[in-house]
Amino acid sequence: MKRKLALFIALILVIIPLTTSHAENSWIAAKSAVLIDADTGTVLAQKNMDKQMYPASTTKIMTGILALENCKLDEVVTVDDKTPYEIEGQQIYLQAGEIITMKDLLNAMLIQSANDAALLIAKHISGSQEEFAKLMNKKAKEIGAKNTNFINPNGLHDDNHVTTAYDMAMIARYAMQNETFRNIVSNYTYTIAPTNKQPETRYLKSKNKLLYATGSGNKITIDGNVTNIKYEGATGIKTGYTPEASNCLVSSASRNGQNLIAVVYYDPGNNLYIDSHNLLDYGFENFTNKKVAFKNEFIENIPIEHGSIPFVTAIVGEDISASIANDKAEKLKRNILLNDKITAPITKNQILGKIEYSIDNKILTSATIIAADSVDQKAIFSVVNTTQSGIVNVFTKWWFWLIIVFILWRLYIYRRRKKRRRRFKSKYKLKG
């Protein structure tokens, strides 16, 4: 009987966490999703955010970053002979020998999701798709992606072309800090004028319905209420689809100074818009982006050793904000961590430690603590001044040369007296 009871309790202990985990994200239909605060990078909600997924055309966010960082918008690009025949899926049908600007290519890629535009950008920057993929992966790691491997610039399916919802949220966050990128992805239409090979004007339109879709045929149900797919405050950024990836969407929105980014991967049908609405609503309704400390804000006067004054004024090194759950705002705690030993001399803006803000022992954000002003050593300790870089330099100090002159003068007096004594002794020895 005891054995059966023990097995029953063990089964309950296993089932409960599984049930709870499922309940926490059961409102998200996507296989993988995440919501972050775009300003702080804080994860506000997630479902399998570190699971590797096929990103489809959300890949083009990274391609757009590299294009903006390596090219000028008015840069002219000539279409090579191979690109028009190497691509499938969505495109603007570039022609061999066609001359087009980088601005048009970027808009074609990010708004129309043109695969040929993405491939041409990659070749223009790196010479080949393979070399460009190396650049993509290097940049992804620099941004903070942990489980991403890009094979191509457009997201066409490859079993080894993978990312995660979390990684793409970090990449999108980085991209949205670029003003030109923000301006492009916030638009849902664009026009490319006729070129040397294309006599017709190209009219482009985004598939990101969060930016514009209203009226009949563009409705979804949120919490039992029928509403437009268009999302209030939507600012971008990129859709994606392949049969293997299903529907994907990286979206962003801003309300009352709060900026959010949501990522949903493998989301069938209109669920990608329902999930995106729900995620963004959850963030706006339950979290506040609050500035918890200001640059140059006074922390305390810290005692120092060997200083010309007994303390140094410590201040916050930069503005810091935190995404705080509305029902836990009163639990916000501040923790000041100072370096073990603070000794003069101290230079202005020297790092003295850091300040952390946390809720329920979870660190939300942190910043450096710096010195408001310089503090010299006491005279007795300042004979030799060691700079922060460890280089000893006393030769520029006036008091050093004063000491040298004094020593030389005393040496001169000593030698004169010694010489006189010798003469005196020599004189009386001769007389004797």
Short mmCIF file of C-alpha atoms in Angstrom, two decimals:
data_model
loop_
_atom_site.label_atom_id
_atom_site.label_comp_id
_atom_site.label_asym_id
_atom_site.label_seq_id
_atom_site.Cartn_x
_atom_site.Cartn_y
_atom_site.Cartn_z
CA MET A 1 0.00 0.00 0.00
CA LYS A 2 2.81 2.40 0.93
CA ARG A 3 4.60 1.58 -2.32
CA LYS A 4 1.48 2.38 -4.39
CA LEU A 5 0.99 5.65 -2.50
CA ALA A 6 4.60 6.64 -3.16
CA LEU A 7 4.23 5.91 -6.87
CA PHE A 8 1.00 7.93 -6.99
CA ILE A 9 2.65 10.94 -5.32
CA ALA A 10 5.66 10.72 -7.67
CA LEU A 11 3.30 10.63 -10.68
CA ILE A 12 1.47 13.72 -9.41
CA LEU A 13 4.76 15.58 -8.92
CA VAL A 14 5.69 14.83 -12.54
CA ILE A 15 2.30 15.71 -14.01
CA ILE A 16 1.80 19.01 -12.15
CA PRO A 17 4.82 20.85 -13.62
CA LEU A 18 3.99 19.55 -17.09
CA THR A 19 0.40 20.77 -16.80
CA THR A 20 1.49 24.14 -15.42
CA SER A 21 4.05 24.58 -18.17
CA HIS A 22 1.44 23.85 -20.82
CA ALA A 23 -1.09 26.23 -19.23
CA GLU A 24 1.40 29.07 -19.20
CA ASN A 25 1.61 29.18 -23.00
CA SER A 26 -1.52 27.38 -24.17
CA TRP A 27 -2.80 30.66 -25.64
CA ILE A 28 0.06 30.65 -28.17
CA ALA A 29 -0.68 28.45 -31.20
CA ALA A 30 2.79 28.83 -32.72
CA LYS A 31 5.33 26.09 -32.06
CA SER A 32 7.83 28.70 -30.91
CA ALA A 33 7.33 32.30 -29.82
CA VAL A 34 8.77 35.11 -27.72
CA LEU A 35 7.87 38.64 -26.66
CA ILE A 36 10.59 41.09 -25.62
CA ASP A 37 10.85 44.70 -24.59
CA ALA A 38 12.73 46.28 -27.50
CA ASP A 39 14.47 48.84 -25.29
CA THR A 40 15.73 46.56 -22.53
CA GLY A 41 15.81 43.18 -24.29
CA THR A 42 13.86 41.63 -21.40
CA VAL A 43 11.84 38.51 -22.24
CA LEU A 44 8.21 39.13 -21.23
CA ALA A 45 6.61 35.92 -22.52
CA GLN A 46 7.80 32.88 -24.42
CA LYS A 47 7.08 29.40 -25.70
CA ASN A 48 10.00 27.18 -26.74
CA MET A 49 11.97 30.33 -27.50
CA ASP A 50 15.29 28.45 -27.75
CA LYS A 51 13.99 25.71 -30.04
CA GLN A 52 15.69 25.79 -33.44
CA MET A 53 13.20 26.63 -36.20
CA TYR A 54 13.23 27.42 -39.92
CA PRO A 55 13.01 31.24 -40.19
CA ALA A 56 11.88 31.53 -43.83
CA SER A 57 11.93 35.16 -45.00
CA THR A 58 12.44 36.64 -41.53
CA THR A 59 16.06 35.84 -42.45
CA LYS A 60 15.98 39.02 -44.54
CA ILE A 61 16.11 41.10 -41.36
CA MET A 62 19.76 40.09 -41.01
CA THR A 63 20.43 40.67 -44.70
CA GLY A 64 18.95 44.14 -44.35
CA ILE A 65 21.21 44.94 -41.39
CA LEU A 66 24.33 43.98 -43.32
CA ALA A 67 23.23 45.90 -46.40
CA LEU A 68 22.74 49.07 -44.37
CA GLU A 69 26.06 48.66 -42.57
CA ASN A 70 28.09 47.87 -45.69
CA CYS A 71 26.45 49.93 -48.43
CA LYS A 72 25.04 53.37 -49.19
CA LEU A 73 21.41 53.75 -50.22
CA ASP A 74 22.34 55.47 -53.49
CA GLU A 75 24.87 52.78 -54.33
CA VAL A 76 24.28 51.38 -57.84
CA VAL A 77 24.15 47.60 -58.34
CA THR A 78 24.22 45.75 -61.65
CA VAL A 79 22.41 42.42 -61.87
CA ASP A 80 24.73 39.57 -62.87
CA ASP A 81 23.87 36.94 -65.48
CA LYS A 82 23.05 34.15 -62.99
CA THR A 83 20.88 35.70 -60.25
CA PRO A 84 17.63 35.92 -62.28
CA TYR A 85 17.77 32.16 -62.90
CA GLU A 86 18.98 30.99 -59.48
CA ILE A 87 15.96 32.02 -57.47
CA GLU A 88 12.46 30.80 -56.74
CA GLY A 89 9.51 32.06 -54.73
CA GLN A 90 8.72 35.76 -54.21
CA GLN A 91 10.76 38.10 -56.42
CA ILE A 92 10.70 41.32 -58.43
CA TYR A 93 12.07 39.54 -61.53
CA LEU A 94 15.40 41.26 -61.87
CA GLN A 95 17.00 40.96 -65.31
CA ALA A 96 20.63 40.36 -66.23
CA GLY A 97 22.36 43.69 -66.76
CA GLU A 98 19.67 45.66 -64.95
CA ILE A 99 20.96 48.64 -62.99
CA ILE A 100 19.21 49.29 -59.68
CA THR A 101 19.98 51.17 -56.45
CA MET A 102 20.62 49.61 -53.06
CA LYS A 103 17.63 51.58 -51.72
CA ASP A 104 15.31 49.88 -54.22
CA LEU A 105 16.81 46.47 -53.46
CA LEU A 106 16.36 46.94 -49.70
CA ASN A 107 12.75 47.98 -50.06
CA ALA A 108 12.07 45.14 -52.49
CA MET A 109 13.56 42.66 -50.03
CA LEU A 110 11.98 43.97 -46.80
CA ILE A 111 8.57 45.01 -48.17
CA GLN A 112 7.92 42.70 -51.13
CA SER A 113 10.15 39.97 -49.62
CA ALA A 114 11.96 39.58 -52.96
CA ASN A 115 14.33 36.61 -52.88
CA ASP A 116 16.23 37.80 -55.96
CA ALA A 117 16.88 41.19 -54.33
CA ALA A 118 18.29 39.45 -51.23
CA LEU A 119 20.60 37.25 -53.32
CA LEU A 120 21.83 40.23 -55.36
CA ILE A 121 22.59 42.17 -52.15
CA ALA A 122 24.57 39.20 -50.82
CA LYS A 123 26.63 38.89 -53.99
CA HIS A 124 27.22 42.64 -54.12
CA ILE A 125 28.61 42.71 -50.57
CA SER A 126 30.50 39.40 -50.34
CA GLY A 127 30.84 38.07 -53.89
CA SER A 128 28.83 34.93 -53.21
CA GLN A 129 25.96 33.60 -51.14
CA GLU A 130 28.34 31.34 -49.21
CA GLU A 131 30.68 34.15 -48.17
CA PHE A 132 27.74 36.35 -47.23
CA ALA A 133 26.37 33.59 -44.98
CA LYS A 134 29.64 33.68 -43.05
CA LEU A 135 29.14 37.40 -42.55
CA MET A 136 25.55 36.80 -41.41
CA ASN A 137 26.59 34.25 -38.80
CA LYS A 138 29.42 36.42 -37.51
CA LYS A 139 27.04 39.35 -37.08
CA ALA A 140 24.39 37.17 -35.45
CA LYS A 141 26.87 36.09 -32.76
CA GLU A 142 27.94 39.68 -32.18
CA ILE A 143 24.31 40.66 -31.62
CA GLY A 144 23.78 37.83 -29.13
CA ALA A 145 22.24 34.99 -31.14
CA LYS A 146 23.01 31.64 -29.53
CA ASN A 147 21.51 28.94 -31.76
CA THR A 148 21.47 30.42 -35.26
CA ASN A 149 23.04 29.16 -38.47
CA PHE A 150 22.34 31.02 -41.72
CA ILE A 151 23.00 29.35 -45.07
CA ASN A 152 21.48 31.91 -47.44
CA PRO A 153 20.35 35.58 -47.42
CA ASN A 154 16.65 35.04 -48.16
CA GLY A 155 15.43 32.12 -46.04
CA LEU A 156 14.67 29.66 -48.82
CA HIS A 157 14.57 26.26 -47.19
CA ASP A 158 17.71 24.43 -46.18
CA ASP A 159 17.76 21.87 -43.40
CA ASN A 160 20.77 23.60 -41.86
CA HIS A 161 19.33 27.12 -42.13
CA VAL A 162 17.95 27.61 -38.61
CA THR A 163 17.43 30.14 -35.83
CA THR A 164 15.29 30.49 -32.71
CA ALA A 165 12.53 32.87 -31.71
CA TYR A 166 14.82 34.37 -29.07
CA ASP A 167 17.76 34.83 -31.46
CA MET A 168 15.57 36.48 -34.09
CA ALA A 169 14.06 38.78 -31.46
CA MET A 170 17.58 39.95 -30.58
CA ILE A 171 18.44 40.40 -34.26
CA ALA A 172 15.22 42.35 -34.84
CA ARG A 173 15.88 44.48 -31.76
CA TYR A 174 19.30 45.37 -33.15
CA ALA A 175 17.87 46.11 -36.60
CA MET A 176 15.15 48.41 -35.23
CA GLN A 177 17.81 50.63 -33.67
CA ASN A 178 18.74 51.65 -37.22
CA GLU A 179 16.56 54.57 -38.32
CA THR A 180 16.67 53.68 -42.02
CA PHE A 181 15.68 50.09 -41.30
CA ARG A 182 12.77 51.28 -39.11
CA ASN A 183 11.55 53.60 -41.83
CA ILE A 184 11.57 50.86 -44.47
CA VAL A 185 9.77 48.17 -42.45
CA SER A 186 7.13 50.59 -41.16
CA ASN A 187 5.92 51.08 -44.75
CA TYR A 188 3.73 48.55 -46.52
CA THR A 189 4.01 49.92 -50.06
CA TYR A 190 6.90 51.03 -52.25
CA THR A 191 7.39 51.98 -55.90
CA ILE A 192 10.43 51.19 -58.04
CA ALA A 193 10.73 53.44 -61.08
CA PRO A 194 11.48 51.95 -64.53
CA THR A 195 15.09 50.87 -65.06
CA ASN A 196 17.30 50.28 -68.07
CA LYS A 197 15.88 46.75 -68.38
CA GLN A 198 12.37 47.15 -66.93
CA PRO A 199 10.16 49.75 -68.65
CA GLU A 200 7.28 49.22 -66.22
CA THR A 201 6.97 50.71 -62.73
CA ARG A 202 7.12 48.06 -60.01
CA TYR A 203 4.48 48.45 -57.28
CA LEU A 204 5.38 46.60 -54.09
CA LYS A 205 3.23 45.68 -51.10
CA SER A 206 4.06 44.09 -47.76
CA LYS A 207 2.42 40.92 -46.49
CA ASN A 208 2.65 42.17 -42.91
CA LYS A 209 -1.06 42.81 -42.42
CA LEU A 210 -0.50 44.18 -38.92
CA LEU A 211 0.45 47.43 -40.66
CA TYR A 212 -2.65 47.96 -42.76
CA ALA A 213 -5.28 45.20 -43.01
CA THR A 214 -8.82 46.32 -42.16
CA GLY A 215 -12.32 45.61 -43.40
CA SER A 216 -14.02 42.48 -44.63
CA GLY A 217 -11.71 39.51 -45.03
CA ASN A 218 -9.14 41.01 -42.64
CA LYS A 219 -10.76 40.15 -39.33
CA ILE A 220 -9.56 37.97 -36.46
CA THR A 221 -11.09 37.08 -33.10
CA ILE A 222 -9.24 38.21 -29.98
CA ASP A 223 -10.69 37.27 -26.57
CA GLY A 224 -14.08 36.65 -28.19
CA ASN A 225 -14.09 40.02 -29.97
CA VAL A 226 -13.84 40.39 -33.74
CA THR A 227 -11.19 42.96 -34.69
CA ASN A 228 -9.08 44.06 -37.63
CA ILE A 229 -5.76 42.35 -38.30
CA LYS A 230 -4.19 45.81 -38.34
CA TYR A 231 -2.62 46.41 -34.94
CA GLU A 232 -2.73 49.76 -33.20
CA GLY A 233 0.82 51.08 -32.92
CA ALA A 234 2.38 48.49 -35.28
CA THR A 235 5.78 49.63 -36.57
CA GLY A 236 6.99 46.58 -38.59
CA ILE A 237 8.75 44.30 -39.37
CA LYS A 238 8.85 41.02 -41.45
CA THR A 239 6.76 38.02 -42.44
CA GLY A 240 7.97 34.66 -43.74
CA TYR A 241 6.65 31.43 -45.21
CA THR A 242 7.90 28.16 -46.63
CA PRO A 243 6.11 24.80 -46.45
CA GLU A 244 8.73 23.59 -43.97
CA ALA A 245 8.63 26.74 -41.81
CA SER A 246 4.89 27.40 -42.10
CA ASN A 247 3.85 31.00 -41.31
CA CYS A 248 6.37 33.17 -39.48
CA LEU A 249 6.12 36.74 -38.28
CA VAL A 250 8.44 39.14 -36.50
CA SER A 251 6.35 42.13 -35.42
CA SER A 252 6.95 45.34 -33.52
CA ALA A 253 4.67 47.92 -31.96
CA SER A 254 4.92 51.07 -29.86
CA ARG A 255 2.46 52.56 -27.38
CA ASN A 256 3.00 55.33 -24.83
CA GLY A 257 6.76 55.16 -25.15
CA GLN A 258 6.88 51.38 -24.74
CA ASN A 259 8.38 49.37 -27.62
CA LEU A 260 7.79 45.64 -28.02
CA ILE A 261 8.93 42.93 -30.44
CA ALA A 262 7.11 39.62 -30.90
CA VAL A 263 8.29 36.57 -32.85
CA VAL A 264 6.07 33.63 -33.82
CA TYR A 265 7.40 30.61 -35.73
CA TYR A 266 5.45 27.79 -37.37
CA ASP A 267 2.03 29.35 -36.93
CA PRO A 268 -0.66 27.90 -39.25
CA GLY A 269 -3.25 30.09 -40.95
CA ASN A 270 -4.26 33.42 -39.42
CA ASN A 271 -2.99 32.25 -36.07
CA LEU A 272 0.22 34.20 -36.68
CA TYR A 273 -1.81 37.42 -36.42
CA ILE A 274 -3.86 36.20 -33.46
CA ASP A 275 -0.72 35.14 -31.61
CA SER A 276 1.02 38.40 -32.45
CA HIS A 277 -1.97 40.44 -31.22
CA ASN A 278 -2.15 38.41 -28.02
CA LEU A 279 1.57 38.67 -27.33
CA LEU A 280 1.74 42.41 -27.95
CA ASP A 281 -1.46 43.02 -25.94
CA TYR A 282 -0.02 40.98 -23.08
CA GLY A 283 3.11 43.11 -23.03
CA PHE A 284 1.31 46.45 -23.15
CA GLU A 285 -1.29 45.45 -20.57
CA ASN A 286 0.99 43.79 -18.01
CA PHE A 287 4.36 45.53 -18.19
CA THR A 288 5.72 49.04 -17.92
CA ASN A 289 9.07 50.21 -19.18
CA LYS A 290 10.28 52.34 -16.29
CA LYS A 291 13.44 54.39 -15.99
CA VAL A 292 14.87 53.24 -12.65
CA ALA A 293 18.00 55.41 -12.59
CA PHE A 294 19.35 58.44 -14.40
CA LYS A 295 22.83 59.21 -15.65
CA ASN A 296 24.80 61.20 -13.03
CA GLU A 297 22.27 60.32 -10.31
CA PHE A 298 23.93 60.49 -6.86
CA ILE A 299 24.58 57.12 -5.21
CA GLU A 300 26.68 57.87 -2.12
CA ASN A 301 29.99 59.27 -0.90
CA ILE A 302 32.39 56.34 -0.76
CA PRO A 303 35.32 56.35 1.73
CA ILE A 304 38.70 55.97 -0.01
CA GLU A 305 42.24 55.25 1.11
CA HIS A 306 45.13 57.72 0.79
CA GLY A 307 42.94 60.41 -0.73
CA SER A 308 43.48 64.16 -0.50
CA ILE A 309 39.85 64.11 0.66
CA PRO A 310 38.31 61.22 2.61
CA PHE A 311 35.67 60.20 0.06
CA VAL A 312 34.74 60.12 -3.61
CA THR A 313 31.24 60.93 -4.89
CA ALA A 314 29.73 57.94 -6.70
CA ILE A 315 27.13 58.46 -9.45
CA VAL A 316 25.25 56.30 -11.98
CA GLY A 317 27.15 55.96 -15.25
CA GLU A 318 24.17 55.84 -17.63
CA ASP A 319 20.39 55.96 -17.83
CA ILE A 320 18.88 52.57 -17.05
CA SER A 321 15.38 51.28 -17.67
CA ALA A 322 13.65 48.05 -16.73
CA SER A 323 10.57 46.20 -17.93
CA ILE A 324 8.55 45.74 -14.76
CA ALA A 325 5.43 43.64 -14.31
CA ASN A 326 2.67 45.96 -13.12
CA ASP A 327 1.73 43.68 -10.22
CA LYS A 328 5.32 43.51 -8.95
CA ALA A 329 6.44 47.12 -9.19
CA GLU A 330 6.53 47.51 -5.40
CA LYS A 331 8.99 44.59 -5.14
CA LEU A 332 11.74 46.38 -7.11
CA LYS A 333 15.00 46.32 -5.15
CA ARG A 334 18.29 48.15 -5.62
CA ASN A 335 21.64 46.55 -4.85
CA ILE A 336 24.93 48.49 -4.84
CA LEU A 337 28.08 46.44 -5.50
CA LEU A 338 31.35 48.34 -4.99
CA ASN A 339 34.85 47.24 -5.92
CA ASP A 340 36.72 45.58 -3.03
CA LYS A 341 39.34 48.30 -2.53
CA ILE A 342 39.01 51.90 -3.67
CA THR A 343 42.28 53.82 -3.31
CA ALA A 344 43.41 57.23 -4.50
CA PRO A 345 44.30 58.51 -6.99
CA ILE A 346 40.89 58.29 -8.67
CA THR A 347 40.08 59.78 -12.05
CA LYS A 348 36.76 61.24 -13.09
CA ASN A 349 34.42 58.59 -14.60
CA GLN A 350 36.53 55.75 -13.16
CA ILE A 351 34.36 52.66 -12.58
CA LEU A 352 33.84 52.05 -8.87
CA GLY A 353 31.31 49.21 -9.07
CA LYS A 354 27.82 48.55 -10.37
CA ILE A 355 24.19 48.96 -9.38
CA GLU A 356 21.60 46.22 -9.95
CA TYR A 357 17.80 46.28 -9.92
CA SER A 358 15.90 43.07 -9.26
CA ILE A 359 12.49 41.61 -8.46
CA ASP A 360 12.17 38.31 -6.59
CA ASN A 361 15.97 37.88 -6.80
CA LYS A 362 15.87 38.09 -10.61
CA ILE A 363 18.14 40.83 -11.97
CA LEU A 364 16.27 43.04 -14.43
CA THR A 365 18.98 45.53 -15.32
CA SER A 366 22.27 46.97 -14.14
CA ALA A 367 24.60 49.91 -14.71
CA THR A 368 28.09 51.02 -13.78
CA ILE A 369 28.84 53.25 -10.80
CA ILE A 370 31.48 55.86 -11.62
CA ALA A 371 33.40 58.64 -9.87
CA ALA A 372 31.88 62.11 -10.25
CA ASP A 373 35.28 63.82 -9.89
CA SER A 374 38.97 63.08 -9.63
CA VAL A 375 40.61 62.62 -6.23
CA ASP A 376 44.39 63.03 -5.76
CA GLN A 377 46.52 61.13 -3.29
CA LYS A 378 47.68 62.67 -0.04
CA ALA A 379 51.06 64.42 -0.42
CA ILE A 380 52.92 61.63 1.35
CA PHE A 381 51.56 59.07 -1.07
CA SER A 382 51.78 61.21 -4.18
CA VAL A 383 55.57 61.33 -4.52
CA VAL A 384 55.15 58.75 -7.20
CA ASN A 385 51.93 58.87 -9.14
CA THR A 386 50.86 55.65 -10.82
CA THR A 387 48.40 56.22 -13.63
CA GLN A 388 45.47 53.86 -14.34
CA SER A 389 47.45 52.27 -17.12
CA GLY A 390 50.20 51.39 -14.64
CA ILE A 391 52.82 53.79 -16.04
CA VAL A 392 54.84 55.66 -13.40
CA ASN A 393 55.36 59.33 -14.25
CA VAL A 394 56.89 61.81 -11.78
CA PHE A 395 58.97 63.85 -14.19
CA THR A 396 56.13 66.25 -15.02
CA LYS A 397 55.58 67.16 -11.34
CA TRP A 398 57.00 70.50 -10.12
CA TRP A 399 57.66 69.14 -6.64
CA PHE A 400 59.81 66.36 -8.09
CA TRP A 401 62.25 68.86 -9.57
CA LEU A 402 62.20 70.91 -6.38
CA ILE A 403 63.29 67.81 -4.48
CA ILE A 404 66.03 67.14 -7.04
CA VAL A 405 67.35 70.72 -6.76
CA PHE A 406 67.32 70.48 -2.95
CA ILE A 407 69.24 67.18 -3.02
CA LEU A 408 71.83 68.59 -5.44
CA TRP A 409 72.24 71.72 -3.34
CA ARG A 410 72.72 69.67 -0.16
CA LEU A 411 75.23 67.46 -1.98
CA TYR A 412 77.12 70.54 -3.16
CA ILE A 413 77.29 71.95 0.40
CA TYR A 414 78.40 68.59 1.76
CA ARG A 415 81.21 68.27 -0.81
CA ARG A 416 82.42 71.84 -0.14
CA ARG A 417 82.60 71.22 3.59
CA LYS A 418 84.38 67.93 3.06
CA LYS A 419 86.91 69.65 0.78
CA ARG A 420 87.58 72.36 3.37
CA ARG A 421 88.22 69.77 6.09
CA ARG A 422 90.74 68.01 3.88
CA ARG A 423 92.59 71.25 3.24
CA PHE A 424 92.63 72.09 6.95
CA LYS A 425 94.02 68.67 7.92
CA SER A 426 96.62 68.80 5.15
CA LYS A 427 97.86 72.26 6.26
CA TYR A 428 98.45 71.29 9.91
CA LYS A 429 100.10 67.98 9.03
CA LEU A 430 102.70 69.81 6.93
CA LYS A 431 103.48 72.25 9.79
CA GLY A 432 104.04 69.47 12.23
#
